[in-house]
């Protein structure tokens, strides 16, 4: 289902663009599929799931209708499975940065990654399912560090030989940080190991899984990985090269830590970011919608899930699912003007069976 980005100057002409691949965006794509519309979907994260996967993947949810219990990840996997018949095009790792209305009433949408344009769309309708905002890596706020981003400072795991032979410092205490430390202290089939690996976290306690922490501690004891409890308070660098970090520790003067490459894996946090600049009416940082169709103040732009507000709004997944149904019906007069949009049951409609790819109604 993944799609690789086409050239930025190539504009994809589409009917429906969904911003956000959280649970509500995924169900929006399903509801559009039932209307015979193939949606394109963009998310800043490299995978689907929004808050369910980013914030509570393995924790239980008890209030999804028909599921007594499921984890965040299970819910998202089921939504993806349900969506499969509709060939949704996913554009992951891209932030929707600009939305502008064209003279013909359609919208020009631009996505970017690391500040560079990745994809342009011309779309008849937009469904904003942006939740509490685009998930971005938590960055370090250390004076002068931003200058080395992309060369010596990284906020995403790097592939191939990027850190081979270097003095690597990894900031973080979670699964991803410790797994990267374990990977780079031994190397991979494609790459030599780092010269040294130091994990930096404010205290000697880790939020990674028990198994990963145990493996990490045995590497520490063996001297394959180093650990420093502290926080970066400054850097030593010249304009071209970051050479060492100044680390403040609980007791005693700051310590100097030589570094060639710095990998910061402190998890993700959501940022509302560009949405507020698209000229859509908002109330307390949420997009105001008409409750009957979830249309925003801009005809053709719908908002569903945590990002919207209307009298009585509840920020629950089930409410977002309901809004997706209303938005899909609300959008059809714009996507296929003049065409009748009947309400049909998936149980009995042969048209819907065809769309779903089921020749016989499932008898389970
Ligand atoms: C710990 C926790 C437990 C919860 N438990 C429950 C529960 O038991 N039951 C329940 O009903 N709800 C629960 N919730 C709330 C539920 O997770 C949210 O209501 C739900 O995730 C909202 O879904 P969404 O699709 O609207 O937004 P999100 O899940 O927030 O997804 C939005 C997606 O949009 C992307 N995005 C945003 N802006 C852009 C942009 N400009 N460009 C590209 N991508 C963008 C983000 O990266 C994100 O992936 C819980 C929430 C938390 C934090």
CSV table of N, CA and C in Angstrom, one decimal, residues 71-191:
chain,number,residue,atom,x,y,z
A,71,UNK,N,-5.3,-3.6,21.9
A,71,UNK,CA,-4.2,-2.6,22.1
A,71,UNK,C,-4.3,-1.5,21.0
A,72,UNK,N,-3.6,-0.4,21.2
A,72,UNK,CA,-3.6,0.6,20.2
A,72,UNK,C,-3.1,0.0,18.8
A,73,UNK,N,-2.0,-0.8,18.9
A,73,UNK,CA,-1.5,-1.4,17.6
A,73,UNK,C,-2.5,-2.3,17.0
A,74,UNK,N,-3.1,-3.2,17.8
A,74,UNK,CA,-4.1,-4.1,17.2
A,74,UNK,C,-5.2,-3.4,16.5
A,75,UNK,N,-5.7,-2.3,17.1
A,75,UNK,CA,-6.8,-1.5,16.5
A,75,UNK,C,-6.3,-1.0,15.1
A,76,UNK,N,-5.1,-0.4,15.1
A,76,UNK,CA,-4.6,0.1,13.8
A,76,UNK,C,-4.4,-0.9,12.8
A,77,UNK,N,-3.8,-2.1,13.2
A,77,UNK,CA,-3.6,-3.2,12.3
A,77,UNK,C,-5.0,-3.6,11.7
A,78,UNK,N,-6.0,-3.7,12.5
A,78,UNK,CA,-7.3,-4.1,12.0
A,78,UNK,C,-7.9,-3.0,11.0
A,79,UNK,N,-7.7,-1.8,11.4
A,79,UNK,CA,-8.2,-0.7,10.5
A,79,UNK,C,-7.4,-0.8,9.1
A,80,UNK,N,-6.1,-1.1,9.1
A,80,UNK,CA,-5.4,-1.2,7.9
A,80,UNK,C,-5.9,-2.4,7.1
A,81,UNK,N,-6.2,-3.5,7.8
A,81,UNK,CA,-6.7,-4.7,7.1
A,81,UNK,C,-8.0,-4.4,6.4
A,82,UNK,N,-8.9,-3.7,7.2
A,82,UNK,CA,-10.2,-3.4,6.7
A,82,UNK,C,-10.1,-2.5,5.4
A,83,UNK,N,-9.1,-1.7,5.4
A,83,UNK,CA,-8.9,-0.7,4.3
A,83,UNK,C,-8.3,-1.3,3.0
A,84,UNK,N,-7.7,-2.5,3.2
A,84,UNK,CA,-7.0,-3.1,2.0
A,84,UNK,C,-7.7,-3.1,0.7
A,85,UNK,N,-9.0,-3.4,0.6
A,85,UNK,CA,-9.6,-3.4,-0.7
A,85,UNK,C,-9.6,-2.1,-1.5
A,86,UNK,N,-9.3,-1.0,-0.8
A,86,UNK,CA,-9.5,0.3,-1.5
A,86,UNK,C,-8.2,0.9,-2.0
A,87,UNK,N,-7.1,0.2,-1.9
A,87,UNK,CA,-5.9,0.7,-2.5
A,87,UNK,C,-5.5,2.1,-2.2
A,88,UNK,N,-5.7,2.5,-0.9
A,88,UNK,CA,-5.3,3.8,-0.5
A,88,UNK,C,-3.8,4.0,-0.7
A,89,UNK,N,-3.5,5.2,-1.2
A,89,UNK,CA,-2.1,5.6,-1.4
A,89,UNK,C,-1.6,6.3,-0.2
A,90,UNK,N,-0.6,5.7,0.5
A,90,UNK,CA,0.0,6.3,1.7
A,90,UNK,C,1.3,7.1,1.3
A,91,UNK,N,1.4,8.3,1.9
A,91,UNK,CA,2.6,9.1,1.7
A,91,UNK,C,3.1,9.4,3.1
A,92,UNK,N,4.0,8.5,3.6
A,92,UNK,CA,4.5,8.6,5.0
A,92,UNK,C,5.7,9.5,5.0
A,93,UNK,N,6.0,10.0,6.3
A,93,UNK,CA,7.2,10.8,6.5
A,93,UNK,C,7.2,12.1,5.8
A,94,UNK,N,5.9,12.6,5.6
A,94,UNK,CA,5.8,13.9,4.9
A,94,UNK,C,4.8,14.8,5.7
A,95,UNK,N,5.2,16.1,5.9
A,95,UNK,CA,4.3,17.0,6.6
A,95,UNK,C,3.6,17.8,5.6
A,96,UNK,N,2.2,17.9,5.7
A,96,UNK,CA,1.5,18.8,4.8
A,96,UNK,C,1.7,20.2,5.3
A,97,UNK,N,2.4,21.0,4.5
A,97,UNK,CA,2.8,22.3,4.9
A,97,UNK,C,1.9,23.4,4.4
A,98,UNK,N,1.4,23.2,3.1
A,98,UNK,CA,0.6,24.3,2.5
A,98,UNK,C,-0.7,23.8,1.9
A,99,UNK,N,-1.7,24.5,2.1
A,99,UNK,CA,-3.0,24.3,1.5
A,99,UNK,C,-3.5,25.6,0.9
A,100,UNK,N,-3.7,25.6,-0.4
A,100,UNK,CA,-4.2,26.8,-1.1
A,100,UNK,C,-5.4,26.5,-2.0
A,101,UNK,N,-6.4,27.3,-2.0
A,101,UNK,CA,-7.5,27.1,-3.0
A,101,UNK,C,-7.1,27.6,-4.4
A,102,UNK,N,-7.4,26.8,-5.4
A,102,UNK,CA,-7.1,27.3,-6.8
A,102,UNK,C,-8.3,28.0,-7.3
A,103,UNK,N,-8.2,28.6,-8.5
A,103,UNK,CA,-9.3,29.4,-9.1
A,103,UNK,C,-10.4,28.4,-9.4
A,104,UNK,N,-10.1,27.1,-9.8
A,104,UNK,CA,-11.2,26.2,-10.2
A,104,UNK,C,-11.9,25.6,-9.0
A,105,UNK,N,-11.5,26.0,-7.8
A,105,UNK,CA,-12.2,25.6,-6.5
A,105,UNK,C,-11.5,24.4,-5.9
A,106,UNK,N,-10.6,23.7,-6.6
A,106,UNK,CA,-9.9,22.6,-6.0
A,106,UNK,C,-8.7,23.2,-5.1
A,107,UNK,N,-8.0,22.3,-4.5
A,107,UNK,CA,-7.0,22.7,-3.6
A,107,UNK,C,-5.6,22.3,-4.0
A,108,UNK,N,-4.6,23.1,-3.9
A,108,UNK,CA,-3.2,22.8,-4.2
A,108,UNK,C,-2.6,22.5,-2.8
A,109,UNK,N,-2.1,21.3,-2.6
A,109,UNK,CA,-1.5,20.9,-1.3
A,109,UNK,C,-0.1,20.5,-1.5
A,110,UNK,N,0.8,21.0,-0.6
A,110,UNK,CA,2.2,20.7,-0.7
A,110,UNK,C,2.7,20.0,0.5
A,111,UNK,N,3.5,18.9,0.3
A,111,UNK,CA,4.1,18.3,1.5
A,111,UNK,C,5.6,18.5,1.5
A,112,UNK,N,6.2,18.4,2.7
A,112,UNK,CA,7.6,18.6,2.8
A,112,UNK,C,8.3,17.6,3.8
A,113,UNK,N,9.5,17.4,3.6
A,113,UNK,CA,10.3,16.6,4.6
A,113,UNK,C,11.6,17.4,4.8
A,114,UNK,N,12.0,17.6,6.1
A,114,UNK,CA,13.2,18.4,6.4
A,114,UNK,C,13.2,19.7,5.6
A,115,UNK,N,12.0,20.4,5.5
A,115,UNK,CA,11.9,21.7,4.8
A,115,UNK,C,12.0,21.7,3.3
A,116,UNK,N,12.1,20.4,2.7
A,116,UNK,CA,12.1,20.4,1.2
A,116,UNK,C,10.8,19.8,0.7
A,117,UNK,N,10.3,20.4,-0.4
A,117,UNK,CA,9.1,19.9,-1.0
A,117,UNK,C,9.2,18.4,-1.4
A,118,UNK,N,8.3,17.6,-1.1
A,118,UNK,CA,8.3,16.2,-1.5
A,118,UNK,C,7.2,15.9,-2.6
A,119,UNK,N,6.0,16.4,-2.3
A,119,UNK,CA,4.9,16.1,-3.2
A,119,UNK,C,3.9,17.2,-3.3
A,120,UNK,N,3.3,17.4,-4.5
A,120,UNK,CA,2.2,18.3,-4.7
A,120,UNK,C,1.0,17.5,-5.1
A,121,UNK,N,-0.2,18.0,-4.6
A,121,UNK,CA,-1.5,17.4,-5.0
A,121,UNK,C,-2.4,18.5,-5.5
A,122,UNK,N,-3.2,18.1,-6.4
A,122,UNK,CA,-4.4,19.0,-6.7
A,122,UNK,C,-5.6,18.1,-6.3
A,123,UNK,N,-6.4,18.5,-5.4
A,123,UNK,CA,-7.5,17.7,-4.9
A,123,UNK,C,-8.8,18.4,-4.8
A,124,UNK,N,-9.9,17.6,-5.0
A,124,UNK,CA,-11.2,18.2,-4.9
A,124,UNK,C,-11.6,18.4,-3.4
A,125,UNK,N,-11.2,17.5,-2.6
A,125,UNK,CA,-11.6,17.6,-1.2
A,125,UNK,C,-10.4,17.3,-0.3
A,126,UNK,N,-10.4,17.8,0.9
A,126,UNK,CA,-9.4,17.5,1.9
A,126,UNK,C,-10.1,17.1,3.2
A,127,UNK,N,-9.6,16.1,3.9
A,127,UNK,CA,-10.1,15.6,5.2
A,127,UNK,C,-9.0,15.8,6.2
A,128,UNK,N,-9.1,16.7,7.0
A,128,UNK,CA,-8.0,16.9,8.0
A,128,UNK,C,-8.3,16.0,9.2
A,129,UNK,N,-7.5,15.0,9.4
A,129,UNK,CA,-7.6,14.1,10.6
A,129,UNK,C,-6.3,14.2,11.3
A,130,UNK,N,-5.9,15.4,11.7
A,130,UNK,CA,-4.6,15.7,12.2
A,130,UNK,C,-4.5,15.5,13.7
A,131,UNK,N,-5.5,15.1,14.4
A,131,UNK,CA,-5.4,14.8,15.8
A,131,UNK,C,-4.9,16.0,16.6
A,132,UNK,N,-3.9,15.7,17.4
A,132,UNK,CA,-3.3,16.8,18.2
A,132,UNK,C,-2.1,17.4,17.6
A,133,UNK,N,-1.9,17.1,16.3
A,133,UNK,CA,-0.8,17.7,15.5
A,133,UNK,C,0.1,16.6,14.9
A,134,UNK,N,1.0,17.1,14.1
A,134,UNK,CA,2.0,16.2,13.4
A,134,UNK,C,3.0,15.8,14.4
A,135,UNK,N,3.3,14.5,14.4
A,135,UNK,CA,4.3,13.9,15.4
A,135,UNK,C,5.7,14.2,14.8
A,136,UNK,N,6.5,14.9,15.6
A,136,UNK,CA,7.9,15.2,15.2
A,136,UNK,C,8.8,14.8,16.3
A,137,UNK,N,10.1,14.5,15.9
A,137,UNK,CA,11.0,14.1,16.9
A,137,UNK,C,11.3,15.2,18.0
A,138,UNK,N,11.3,14.8,19.3
A,138,UNK,CA,11.7,15.8,20.3
A,138,UNK,C,13.1,16.3,20.1
A,139,UNK,N,13.3,17.6,19.9
A,139,UNK,CA,14.6,18.0,19.7
A,139,UNK,C,15.3,18.6,20.9
A,140,UNK,N,16.6,18.6,20.9
A,140,UNK,CA,17.4,19.2,22.0
A,140,UNK,C,17.5,20.7,21.8
A,141,UNK,N,17.3,21.4,23.0
A,141,UNK,CA,17.4,22.8,22.9
A,141,UNK,C,18.8,23.2,23.5
A,142,UNK,N,19.8,23.1,22.7
A,142,UNK,CA,21.1,23.5,23.1
A,142,UNK,C,21.7,24.5,22.1
A,143,UNK,N,22.2,25.6,22.6
A,143,UNK,CA,22.6,26.7,21.7
A,143,UNK,C,23.7,26.2,20.7
A,144,UNK,N,23.5,26.5,19.5
A,144,UNK,CA,24.5,26.2,18.5
A,144,UNK,C,24.4,24.8,17.8
A,145,UNK,N,23.5,24.0,18.4
A,145,UNK,CA,23.5,22.5,18.0
A,145,UNK,C,22.8,22.4,16.6
A,146,UNK,N,21.8,23.2,16.4
A,146,UNK,CA,21.0,23.1,15.1
A,146,UNK,C,21.8,23.2,13.9
A,147,UNK,N,22.9,23.9,14.0
A,147,UNK,CA,23.8,24.1,12.8
A,147,UNK,C,24.3,22.8,12.2
A,148,UNK,N,24.5,21.8,13.1
A,148,UNK,CA,25.1,20.5,12.7
A,148,UNK,C,24.1,19.4,12.3
A,149,UNK,N,22.8,19.8,12.3
A,149,UNK,CA,21.7,18.9,12.0
A,149,UNK,C,21.9,18.4,10.6
A,150,UNK,N,21.8,17.1,10.4
A,150,UNK,CA,21.9,16.4,9.1
A,150,UNK,C,23.3,16.0,8.8
A,151,UNK,N,24.3,16.7,9.4
A,151,UNK,CA,25.7,16.3,9.2
A,151,UNK,C,26.3,15.5,10.4
A,152,UNK,N,26.2,16.1,11.6
A,152,UNK,CA,26.6,15.4,12.8
A,152,UNK,C,25.5,15.1,13.8
A,153,UNK,N,24.4,15.8,13.7
A,153,UNK,CA,23.3,15.7,14.6
A,153,UNK,C,22.1,15.1,13.9
A,154,UNK,N,21.5,14.0,14.4
A,154,UNK,CA,20.4,13.3,13.7
A,154,UNK,C,19.3,13.0,14.7
A,155,UNK,N,18.1,13.1,14.2
A,155,UNK,CA,16.9,12.9,15.1
A,155,UNK,C,16.2,11.6,14.6
A,156,UNK,N,16.8,10.9,13.7
A,156,UNK,CA,16.1,9.6,13.2
A,156,UNK,C,17.3,8.6,13.1
A,157,UNK,N,17.0,7.3,13.3
A,157,UNK,CA,18.0,6.3,13.1
A,157,UNK,C,18.5,6.4,11.7
A,158,UNK,N,19.8,6.2,11.5
A,158,UNK,CA,20.4,6.3,10.2
A,158,UNK,C,20.8,4.9,9.7
A,159,UNK,N,20.7,4.7,8.4
A,159,UNK,CA,21.0,3.4,7.8
A,159,UNK,C,22.4,3.3,7.3
A,160,UNK,N,22.7,2.1,6.9
A,160,UNK,CA,24.0,1.8,6.3
A,160,UNK,C,25.2,2.2,7.1
A,161,UNK,N,26.2,2.9,6.6
A,161,UNK,CA,27.5,3.0,7.3
A,161,UNK,C,27.6,4.4,7.9
A,162,UNK,N,26.6,5.1,8.1
A,162,UNK,CA,26.7,6.5,8.6
A,162,UNK,C,27.6,6.7,9.8
A,163,UNK,N,27.5,5.8,10.8
A,163,UNK,CA,28.2,6.0,12.0
A,163,UNK,C,29.4,5.0,12.1
A,164,UNK,N,29.7,4.3,11.1
A,164,UNK,CA,30.8,3.4,11.2
A,164,UNK,C,32.1,4.1,11.5
A,165,UNK,N,32.9,3.6,12.5
A,165,UNK,CA,34.2,4.2,12.9
A,165,UNK,C,34.1,5.5,13.6
A,166,UNK,N,32.9,5.9,14.0
A,166,UNK,CA,32.8,7.3,14.6
A,166,UNK,C,32.6,7.1,16.1
A,167,UNK,N,32.9,8.2,16.9
A,167,UNK,CA,32.5,8.2,18.3
A,167,UNK,C,31.1,8.7,18.3
A,168,UNK,N,30.2,7.7,18.6
A,168,UNK,CA,28.8,8.0,18.5
A,168,UNK,C,28.2,8.2,19.9
A,169,UNK,N,27.4,9.3,20.1
A,169,UNK,CA,26.7,9.5,21.3
A,169,UNK,C,25.2,9.4,21.0
A,170,UNK,N,24.5,8.6,21.8
A,170,UNK,CA,23.0,8.4,21.6
A,170,UNK,C,22.3,9.0,22.8
A,171,UNK,N,21.4,9.9,22.6
A,171,UNK,CA,20.6,10.5,23.7
A,171,UNK,C,19.3,9.8,23.7
A,172,UNK,N,18.9,9.3,24.9
A,172,UNK,CA,17.5,8.7,25.0
A,172,UNK,C,17.6,7.5,25.9
A,173,UNK,N,16.4,7.0,26.3
A,173,UNK,CA,16.3,5.9,27.3
A,173,UNK,C,15.3,4.9,26.8
A,174,UNK,N,14.7,5.1,25.7
A,174,UNK,CA,13.6,4.2,25.2
A,174,UNK,C,14.2,3.0,24.4
A,175,UNK,N,13.2,2.2,23.8
A,175,UNK,CA,13.5,1.1,23.0
A,175,UNK,C,14.4,1.4,21.8
A,176,UNK,N,14.0,2.5,21.1
A,176,UNK,CA,14.7,2.9,19.9
A,176,UNK,C,16.2,3.3,20.2
A,177,UNK,N,16.4,4.1,21.3
A,177,UNK,CA,17.7,4.5,21.7
A,177,UNK,C,18.6,3.4,22.0
A,178,UNK,N,18.1,2.5,22.9
A,178,UNK,CA,19.0,1.4,23.3
A,178,UNK,C,19.2,0.4,22.2
A,179,UNK,N,18.2,0.1,21.4
A,179,UNK,CA,18.4,-0.8,20.2
A,179,UNK,C,19.4,-0.3,19.3
A,180,UNK,N,19.4,1.1,19.0
A,180,UNK,CA,20.4,1.6,18.2
A,180,UNK,C,21.8,1.5,18.8
A,181,UNK,N,21.9,1.7,20.1
A,181,UNK,CA,23.2,1.6,20.8
A,181,UNK,C,23.7,0.1,20.6
A,182,UNK,N,22.8,-0.8,20.8
A,182,UNK,CA,23.2,-2.3,20.6
A,182,UNK,C,23.6,-2.6,19.2
A,183,UNK,N,22.9,-2.0,18.2
A,183,UNK,CA,23.2,-2.2,16.8
A,183,UNK,C,24.6,-1.6,16.5
A,184,UNK,N,24.8,-0.4,16.9
A,184,UNK,CA,26.1,0.3,16.5
A,184,UNK,C,27.3,-0.2,17.2
A,185,UNK,N,27.1,-0.9,18.4
A,185,UNK,CA,28.3,-1.3,19.1
A,185,UNK,C,28.9,-2.6,18.4
A,186,UNK,N,28.0,-3.3,17.7
A,186,UNK,CA,28.5,-4.5,17.0
A,186,UNK,C,28.6,-4.3,15.5
A,187,UNK,N,27.9,-3.3,14.9
A,187,UNK,CA,27.8,-3.2,13.5
A,187,UNK,C,26.7,-4.0,12.9
A,188,UNK,N,26.5,-4.0,11.6
A,188,UNK,CA,25.4,-4.7,10.9
A,188,UNK,C,26.1,-5.5,9.8
A,189,UNK,N,25.4,-6.4,9.1
A,189,UNK,CA,26.0,-7.1,8.0
A,189,UNK,C,26.4,-6.1,6.9
A,190,UNK,N,25.7,-4.9,6.9
A,190,UNK,CA,26.0,-3.9,5.8
A,190,UNK,C,27.1,-2.9,6.3
A,191,UNK,N,27.4,-2.9,7.6
A,191,UNK,CA,28.3,-1.8,8.1
A,191,UNK,C,29.2,-2.2,9.2
